[in-house]
């Protein structure tokens, strides 16, 4: 098996074992013939290309004549999504893992414990990735290191992933027009690609915030491993609840110092903006090019809200995915309210600099953002 970004078995996480475990455990995708699979892949590539023009025209984020840095569009299966995300996790989590290794190095027998612990954590991470790999429809990988199998944009640029078997699974489950659904998904993901390729400072800003969050972590390595174990046990039929029946804290909630809470507030606001903007654009472009967009949105929202099962809801909480669902909703409301008040060009002032990004409070109170950014700029 190809090593993920170098020596896969070093450190606190055996990354190659995580990939192997997730790939072995991930559920098979829907049954499709070879010809149908080829047609799905080809159509997703066409829709991804068409979505570029639709999204750029609607958002007006990229000035006419300006060609942003190109990033590849990859149509992948579930195993491909797993490999891509493990590579991204490894890149992003290196500072945190290095800090945790330093803390562990003072422990007698740490080398043996580290080797064993890395394999245990690799298995548990693999179990979680196998769960997520069957649920993600598409993803713009912002911090994607390029590999031979998975190319990425130049100079640290990202890549857009479309997970073909998951898209087919959901379109069948919702009983919607497959061609319309595939384009609808591509519009959402292309919006994310436009956000990062059209706003040159956004990637570095987000990476800086994440690295500040990780470097401020003051948590015992065993605590993180225990949370991974609880999540993995949930997949195996356990229950991620405390002694009194309360849900366990999410992984994010466990690694918050006072400094991290401030950073997390800013990150939450940015992610709400990005996800809400993608939803807004997807539905705004939709009626022009996706005839059944109203039906798709209604069915998809109902599916998103209810989750697949009690197990799904429990893991959402433990992994912090319930917060991501709120980001879609709250961010979309913010974008809609601002565009209604000041138009798309007025909304696009949000991309001027980190100082014009909304705060977590302003996401819930769009008028406050308008007052701060527009009235100050226009006075």
Short mmCIF file of C-alpha atoms in Angstrom, two decimals:
data_model
loop_
_atom_site.label_atom_id
_atom_site.label_comp_id
_atom_site.label_asym_id
_atom_site.label_seq_id
_atom_site.Cartn_x
_atom_site.Cartn_y
_atom_site.Cartn_z
CA UNK A 1 0.00 0.00 0.00
CA UNK A 2 1.20 3.53 -0.77
CA UNK A 3 2.51 5.38 2.26
CA UNK A 4 0.53 8.49 3.17
CA UNK A 5 2.90 11.44 2.96
CA UNK A 6 6.03 9.56 4.03
CA UNK A 7 6.63 7.22 6.96
CA UNK A 8 3.11 6.24 7.78
CA UNK A 9 3.82 4.37 10.99
CA UNK A 10 5.74 7.07 12.84
CA UNK A 11 4.27 9.12 15.65
CA UNK A 12 1.06 8.80 17.60
CA UNK A 13 -1.11 7.76 14.66
CA UNK A 14 -0.33 4.96 12.24
CA UNK A 15 -1.75 6.74 9.20
CA UNK A 16 -1.29 3.85 6.80
CA UNK A 17 -3.14 1.57 9.20
CA UNK A 18 -5.94 4.15 9.39
CA UNK A 19 -6.27 4.01 5.59
CA UNK A 20 -6.16 0.21 5.53
CA UNK A 21 -8.73 -0.10 8.31
CA UNK A 22 -11.14 2.42 6.79
CA UNK A 23 -10.84 0.89 3.33
CA UNK A 24 -11.49 -2.59 4.70
CA UNK A 25 -14.50 -1.55 6.81
CA UNK A 26 -16.21 0.96 4.54
CA UNK A 27 -19.54 -0.25 3.24
CA UNK A 28 -19.80 -1.10 -0.45
CA UNK A 29 -21.47 1.49 -2.62
CA UNK A 30 -24.71 1.04 -4.54
CA UNK A 31 -24.81 -1.58 -7.26
CA UNK A 32 -24.09 -0.08 -10.65
CA UNK A 33 -22.96 -1.63 -13.89
CA UNK A 34 -19.56 -0.77 -15.33
CA UNK A 35 -21.20 1.29 -18.09
CA UNK A 36 -23.39 3.16 -15.61
CA UNK A 37 -20.39 3.91 -13.41
CA UNK A 38 -18.53 5.39 -16.38
CA UNK A 39 -21.57 7.49 -17.27
CA UNK A 40 -21.87 8.83 -13.71
CA UNK A 41 -18.19 9.81 -13.60
CA UNK A 42 -18.37 11.50 -17.00
CA UNK A 43 -21.53 13.39 -16.09
CA UNK A 44 -20.10 14.61 -12.77
CA UNK A 45 -17.04 15.94 -14.60
CA UNK A 46 -19.26 17.76 -17.10
CA UNK A 47 -21.41 19.22 -14.34
CA UNK A 48 -18.34 20.32 -12.38
CA UNK A 49 -17.08 22.19 -15.44
CA UNK A 50 -20.47 23.75 -16.17
CA UNK A 51 -20.83 24.78 -12.52
CA UNK A 52 -17.75 27.01 -12.77
CA UNK A 53 -19.50 29.38 -15.16
CA UNK A 54 -22.80 29.31 -13.29
CA UNK A 55 -21.24 30.00 -9.89
CA UNK A 56 -18.89 32.74 -11.12
CA UNK A 57 -21.71 34.54 -12.93
CA UNK A 58 -24.01 34.36 -9.90
CA UNK A 59 -21.53 35.24 -7.15
CA UNK A 60 -19.51 37.85 -9.09
CA UNK A 61 -16.58 36.99 -6.82
CA UNK A 62 -14.07 36.67 -9.67
CA UNK A 63 -13.72 39.80 -11.85
CA UNK A 64 -14.21 39.32 -15.56
CA UNK A 65 -10.94 38.55 -17.28
CA UNK A 66 -9.29 37.30 -14.10
CA UNK A 67 -8.37 33.64 -14.17
CA UNK A 68 -7.99 32.22 -10.64
CA UNK A 69 -5.49 29.52 -9.71
CA UNK A 70 -6.78 26.28 -11.13
CA UNK A 71 -7.41 23.31 -8.87
CA UNK A 72 -8.25 19.79 -10.04
CA UNK A 73 -11.67 18.15 -9.88
CA UNK A 74 -11.42 14.48 -8.90
CA UNK A 75 -14.32 12.03 -9.08
CA UNK A 76 -13.45 9.39 -6.48
CA UNK A 77 -14.88 6.31 -4.83
CA UNK A 78 -15.07 5.87 -1.05
CA UNK A 79 -11.54 4.50 -0.81
CA UNK A 80 -10.24 7.51 -2.74
CA UNK A 81 -12.01 9.89 -0.34
CA UNK A 82 -10.42 8.06 2.61
CA UNK A 83 -6.88 8.36 1.19
CA UNK A 84 -7.34 12.03 0.39
CA UNK A 85 -8.65 12.89 3.84
CA UNK A 86 -6.03 10.95 5.74
CA UNK A 87 -3.37 12.88 3.81
CA UNK A 88 -5.13 16.14 4.66
CA UNK A 89 -5.55 15.23 8.33
CA UNK A 90 -1.91 14.32 8.61
CA UNK A 91 -0.84 17.65 7.11
CA UNK A 92 -3.12 19.69 9.35
CA UNK A 93 -2.60 17.79 12.61
CA UNK A 94 1.20 17.59 12.53
CA UNK A 95 1.70 20.46 15.04
CA UNK A 96 -0.80 19.00 17.53
CA UNK A 97 0.64 15.50 17.29
CA UNK A 98 4.17 16.85 17.68
CA UNK A 99 3.12 18.65 20.85
CA UNK A 100 1.45 15.55 22.23
CA UNK A 101 4.53 13.44 21.42
CA UNK A 102 6.72 15.85 23.37
CA UNK A 103 4.47 15.47 26.38
CA UNK A 104 4.47 11.69 26.06
CA UNK A 105 8.28 11.46 25.59
CA UNK A 106 8.82 12.12 29.30
CA UNK A 107 6.92 8.93 30.15
CA UNK A 108 9.02 5.80 30.87
CA UNK A 109 8.66 3.27 28.07
CA UNK A 110 7.20 5.95 25.79
CA UNK A 111 8.70 4.43 22.62
CA UNK A 112 6.87 1.13 23.13
CA UNK A 113 3.68 2.87 24.24
CA UNK A 114 3.89 5.16 21.24
CA UNK A 115 4.19 2.29 18.77
CA UNK A 116 1.28 0.41 20.31
CA UNK A 117 -0.80 3.54 20.79
CA UNK A 118 -0.21 4.63 17.20
CA UNK A 119 -1.64 1.38 15.90
CA UNK A 120 -4.63 1.54 18.25
CA UNK A 121 -5.35 5.13 17.25
CA UNK A 122 -4.86 4.27 13.58
CA UNK A 123 -7.51 1.54 13.84
CA UNK A 124 -9.94 3.82 15.65
CA UNK A 125 -9.43 6.68 13.20
CA UNK A 126 -9.93 4.20 10.38
CA UNK A 127 -13.26 3.10 11.88
CA UNK A 128 -14.48 6.68 11.99
CA UNK A 129 -13.34 7.40 8.45
CA UNK A 130 -15.15 4.31 7.21
CA UNK A 131 -18.34 5.75 8.71
CA UNK A 132 -17.87 9.20 7.16
CA UNK A 133 -16.71 7.87 3.78
CA UNK A 134 -20.20 6.61 2.93
CA UNK A 135 -21.84 9.96 3.78
CA UNK A 136 -19.80 12.70 2.11
CA UNK A 137 -21.13 13.74 -1.31
CA UNK A 138 -18.43 16.22 -2.20
CA UNK A 139 -15.67 18.22 -0.58
CA UNK A 140 -13.28 21.01 -1.42
CA UNK A 141 -10.03 19.96 0.22
CA UNK A 142 -8.41 23.22 1.19
CA UNK A 143 -5.22 21.81 2.72
CA UNK A 144 -4.57 18.97 0.32
CA UNK A 145 -0.99 17.78 -0.22
CA UNK A 146 -0.46 16.53 -3.75
CA UNK A 147 0.30 12.85 -4.23
CA UNK A 148 0.83 10.72 -7.33
CA UNK A 149 -2.72 9.34 -7.05
CA UNK A 150 -4.36 12.56 -5.86
CA UNK A 151 -3.11 15.74 -7.55
CA UNK A 152 -3.75 19.16 -6.03
CA UNK A 153 -3.45 22.76 -7.14
CA UNK A 154 -0.08 24.45 -7.40
CA UNK A 155 1.44 26.38 -4.49
CA UNK A 156 -0.60 24.65 -1.82
CA UNK A 157 -3.88 24.88 -3.71
CA UNK A 158 -6.63 22.41 -2.98
CA UNK A 159 -8.72 19.96 -4.95
CA UNK A 160 -12.41 19.30 -5.37
CA UNK A 161 -13.59 15.77 -4.61
CA UNK A 162 -16.89 14.35 -5.82
CA UNK A 163 -17.71 10.97 -4.24
CA UNK A 164 -19.60 9.21 -7.02
CA UNK A 165 -21.07 6.20 -5.12
CA UNK A 166 -22.46 8.42 -2.36
CA UNK A 167 -24.09 10.77 -4.84
CA UNK A 168 -25.75 7.81 -6.59
CA UNK A 169 -26.84 6.36 -3.23
CA UNK A 170 -28.52 9.58 -2.09
CA UNK A 171 -30.22 10.36 -5.40
CA UNK A 172 -31.76 6.87 -5.30
CA UNK A 173 -32.71 7.18 -1.64
CA UNK A 174 -34.43 10.54 -2.23
CA UNK A 175 -35.98 9.33 -5.50
CA UNK A 176 -35.04 12.52 -7.34
CA UNK A 177 -33.95 13.19 -10.90
CA UNK A 178 -30.34 11.92 -10.94
CA UNK A 179 -29.07 14.40 -13.54
CA UNK A 180 -30.52 17.37 -11.66
CA UNK A 181 -29.21 16.10 -8.33
CA UNK A 182 -25.67 15.63 -9.64
CA UNK A 183 -25.58 19.18 -10.99
CA UNK A 184 -27.05 20.52 -7.74
CA UNK A 185 -24.28 18.87 -5.71
CA UNK A 186 -21.63 20.19 -8.11
CA UNK A 187 -22.96 23.75 -7.70
CA UNK A 188 -22.45 23.55 -3.92
CA UNK A 189 -18.92 22.19 -4.16
CA UNK A 190 -17.92 24.54 -6.98
CA UNK A 191 -18.96 27.45 -4.76
CA UNK A 192 -16.41 26.29 -2.19
CA UNK A 193 -13.76 26.07 -4.89
CA UNK A 194 -14.64 29.59 -6.05
CA UNK A 195 -14.42 30.89 -2.48
CA UNK A 196 -10.83 29.73 -2.09
CA UNK A 197 -9.58 30.35 -5.62
CA UNK A 198 -11.27 33.75 -5.84
CA UNK A 199 -10.15 35.02 -2.40
CA UNK A 200 -6.36 34.60 -2.32
CA UNK A 201 -5.92 35.31 1.41
CA UNK A 202 -8.68 32.99 2.63
CA UNK A 203 -6.73 29.73 2.69
CA UNK A 204 -3.77 31.16 4.60
CA UNK A 205 -6.08 32.92 7.04
CA UNK A 206 -8.03 29.77 7.76
CA UNK A 207 -4.89 27.68 8.08
CA UNK A 208 -3.43 30.23 10.49
CA UNK A 209 -6.52 30.10 12.68
CA UNK A 210 -6.54 26.30 12.72
CA UNK A 211 -2.84 26.11 13.57
CA UNK A 212 -3.32 28.67 16.36
CA UNK A 213 -6.16 26.55 17.69
CA UNK A 214 -4.06 23.38 17.62
CA UNK A 215 -0.96 25.00 19.12
CA UNK A 216 -3.04 26.28 22.05
CA UNK A 217 -4.19 22.75 22.87
CA UNK A 218 -3.47 21.71 26.42
CA UNK A 219 -4.81 18.19 26.59
CA UNK A 220 -3.44 14.84 27.65
CA UNK A 221 -2.91 12.53 24.66
CA UNK A 222 -4.90 9.82 26.42
CA UNK A 223 -7.98 12.05 26.47
CA UNK A 224 -8.00 12.43 22.69
CA UNK A 225 -7.43 8.69 22.24
CA UNK A 226 -10.27 7.97 24.65
CA UNK A 227 -12.66 10.13 22.63
CA UNK A 228 -11.61 8.33 19.44
CA UNK A 229 -12.20 5.04 21.24
CA UNK A 230 -15.69 6.11 22.34
CA UNK A 231 -16.56 7.08 18.80
CA UNK A 232 -15.20 3.81 17.43
CA UNK A 233 -17.11 1.83 20.07
CA UNK A 234 -20.28 3.59 18.98
CA UNK A 235 -19.74 2.22 15.49
CA UNK A 236 -19.32 -1.23 17.01
CA UNK A 237 -22.64 -0.95 18.84
CA UNK A 238 -21.53 0.82 22.03
CA UNK A 239 -23.08 3.96 23.44
CA UNK A 240 -21.20 7.29 23.52
CA UNK A 241 -22.82 8.50 26.73
CA UNK A 242 -21.59 9.41 30.18
CA UNK A 243 -22.43 7.62 33.38
CA UNK A 244 -25.63 9.62 33.83
CA UNK A 245 -26.82 9.15 30.28
CA UNK A 246 -25.59 12.51 28.99
CA UNK A 247 -23.91 12.51 25.60
CA UNK A 248 -20.13 12.67 25.76
CA UNK A 249 -18.53 15.98 24.76
CA UNK A 250 -17.50 16.26 21.15
CA UNK A 251 -13.84 15.96 20.21
CA UNK A 252 -13.71 19.70 19.59
CA UNK A 253 -15.22 20.56 22.95
CA UNK A 254 -12.56 18.55 24.77
CA UNK A 255 -9.59 20.54 23.49
CA UNK A 256 -10.62 24.08 24.35
CA UNK A 257 -8.54 26.41 26.46
CA UNK A 258 -9.84 30.00 26.91
CA UNK A 259 -7.66 31.07 23.97
CA UNK A 260 -9.05 28.23 21.86
CA UNK A 261 -12.63 29.23 22.62
CA UNK A 262 -11.96 32.62 21.05
CA UNK A 263 -10.33 31.06 18.00
CA UNK A 264 -13.12 28.49 17.71
CA UNK A 265 -15.68 31.29 17.72
CA UNK A 266 -13.94 32.90 14.75
CA UNK A 267 -13.59 29.56 12.96
CA UNK A 268 -17.25 28.76 13.53
CA UNK A 269 -18.24 32.10 11.98
CA UNK A 270 -16.03 31.54 8.93
CA UNK A 271 -17.29 28.00 8.40
CA UNK A 272 -20.89 29.15 8.79
CA UNK A 273 -20.24 31.82 6.16
CA UNK A 274 -18.64 29.37 3.71
CA UNK A 275 -21.25 26.64 4.11
CA UNK A 276 -24.18 29.04 4.14
CA UNK A 277 -22.87 30.85 1.07
CA UNK A 278 -22.53 27.54 -0.79
CA UNK A 279 -26.11 26.59 0.10
CA UNK A 280 -27.38 30.03 -0.92
CA UNK A 281 -25.59 29.93 -4.28
CA UNK A 282 -26.64 26.36 -4.94
CA UNK A 283 -30.29 27.28 -4.50
CA UNK A 284 -29.92 30.65 -6.23
CA UNK A 285 -28.45 29.17 -9.40
CA UNK A 286 -30.66 26.11 -9.14
CA UNK A 287 -33.92 27.38 -10.69
CA UNK A 288 -32.05 28.46 -13.84
CA UNK A 289 -30.35 25.14 -14.52
CA UNK A 290 -31.89 22.51 -12.21
CA UNK A 291 -35.60 22.16 -13.04
CA UNK A 292 -36.43 20.05 -9.97
CA UNK A 293 -34.38 22.08 -7.46
CA UNK A 294 -37.35 22.75 -5.14
CA UNK A 295 -38.11 19.04 -4.78
CA UNK A 296 -34.44 18.19 -4.28
CA UNK A 297 -33.96 20.84 -1.61
CA UNK A 298 -37.08 19.81 0.31
CA UNK A 299 -36.16 16.12 0.36
CA UNK A 300 -32.49 16.76 1.07
CA UNK A 301 -33.23 19.11 3.97
CA UNK A 302 -35.54 16.52 5.53
CA UNK A 303 -32.84 13.87 5.18
CA UNK A 304 -30.17 16.15 6.63
CA UNK A 305 -32.34 17.06 9.62
CA UNK A 306 -33.43 13.60 10.66
CA UNK A 307 -30.13 11.73 10.24
CA UNK A 308 -30.00 8.08 9.32
CA UNK A 309 -30.43 6.58 12.79
CA UNK A 310 -29.82 7.01 16.50
CA UNK A 311 -26.27 5.84 15.85
CA UNK A 312 -25.86 8.58 13.25
CA UNK A 313 -27.15 11.22 15.67
CA UNK A 314 -24.84 10.03 18.46
CA UNK A 315 -21.79 10.17 16.20
CA UNK A 316 -22.80 13.59 14.92
CA UNK A 317 -22.65 14.84 18.49
CA UNK A 318 -19.40 13.12 19.35
CA UNK A 319 -17.62 14.28 16.21
CA UNK A 320 -19.12 17.77 16.30
CA UNK A 321 -21.10 17.18 13.08
CA UNK A 322 -24.28 18.56 14.64
CA UNK A 323 -22.50 21.92 14.77
CA UNK A 324 -21.80 21.63 11.04
CA UNK A 325 -25.52 21.24 10.35
CA UNK A 326 -26.19 24.45 12.27
CA UNK A 327 -23.51 26.16 10.18
CA UNK A 328 -25.41 25.41 6.98
CA UNK A 329 -28.62 26.85 8.41
CA UNK A 330 -27.23 29.88 10.23
CA UNK A 331 -24.81 30.81 7.47
CA UNK A 332 -27.45 30.62 4.76
CA UNK A 333 -29.71 32.94 6.77
CA UNK A 334 -26.85 35.42 7.16
CA UNK A 335 -26.04 35.45 3.44
CA UNK A 336 -29.69 35.76 2.43
CA UNK A 337 -30.33 38.63 4.84
CA UNK A 338 -27.23 40.56 3.72
CA UNK A 339 -27.89 40.08 -0.01
CA UNK A 340 -31.51 41.16 0.50
CA UNK A 341 -30.31 44.38 2.19
CA UNK A 342 -27.21 45.39 0.19
CA UNK A 343 -27.19 43.16 -2.90
CA UNK A 344 -24.60 40.63 -4.05
CA UNK A 345 -21.86 43.21 -4.59
CA UNK A 346 -22.52 44.59 -1.13
CA UNK A 347 -22.35 41.10 0.34
CA UNK A 348 -19.05 40.47 -1.46
CA UNK A 349 -17.36 43.03 0.77
CA UNK A 350 -17.16 40.10 3.16
CA UNK A 351 -14.22 38.83 1.08
CA UNK A 352 -12.18 42.07 1.36
CA UNK A 353 -9.95 40.99 4.25
CA UNK A 354 -10.05 38.98 7.49
CA UNK A 355 -11.38 42.14 9.18
CA UNK A 356 -14.54 42.07 7.06
CA UNK A 357 -15.44 38.48 7.89
CA UNK A 358 -18.50 38.23 10.14
CA UNK A 359 -18.07 37.41 13.80
CA UNK A 360 -19.99 34.57 15.39
CA UNK A 361 -22.39 37.15 16.86
CA UNK A 362 -22.85 38.84 13.49
CA UNK A 363 -23.74 35.54 11.81
CA UNK A 364 -26.83 35.56 14.03
CA UNK A 365 -27.35 39.33 13.58
CA UNK A 366 -26.61 40.25 9.93
CA UNK A 367 -27.68 43.87 10.48
CA UNK A 368 -24.73 44.27 12.84
CA UNK A 369 -22.30 43.15 10.13
CA UNK A 370 -23.91 45.54 7.63
CA UNK A 371 -23.63 48.39 10.13
CA UNK A 372 -19.97 47.63 10.87
CA UNK A 373 -18.70 46.99 7.35
CA UNK A 374 -20.95 49.16 5.17
CA UNK A 375 -21.65 52.18 7.28
CA UNK A 376 -18.03 52.44 8.37
CA UNK A 377 -16.79 52.08 4.80
CA UNK A 378 -19.38 54.49 3.37
CA UNK A 379 -19.03 57.17 6.05
#
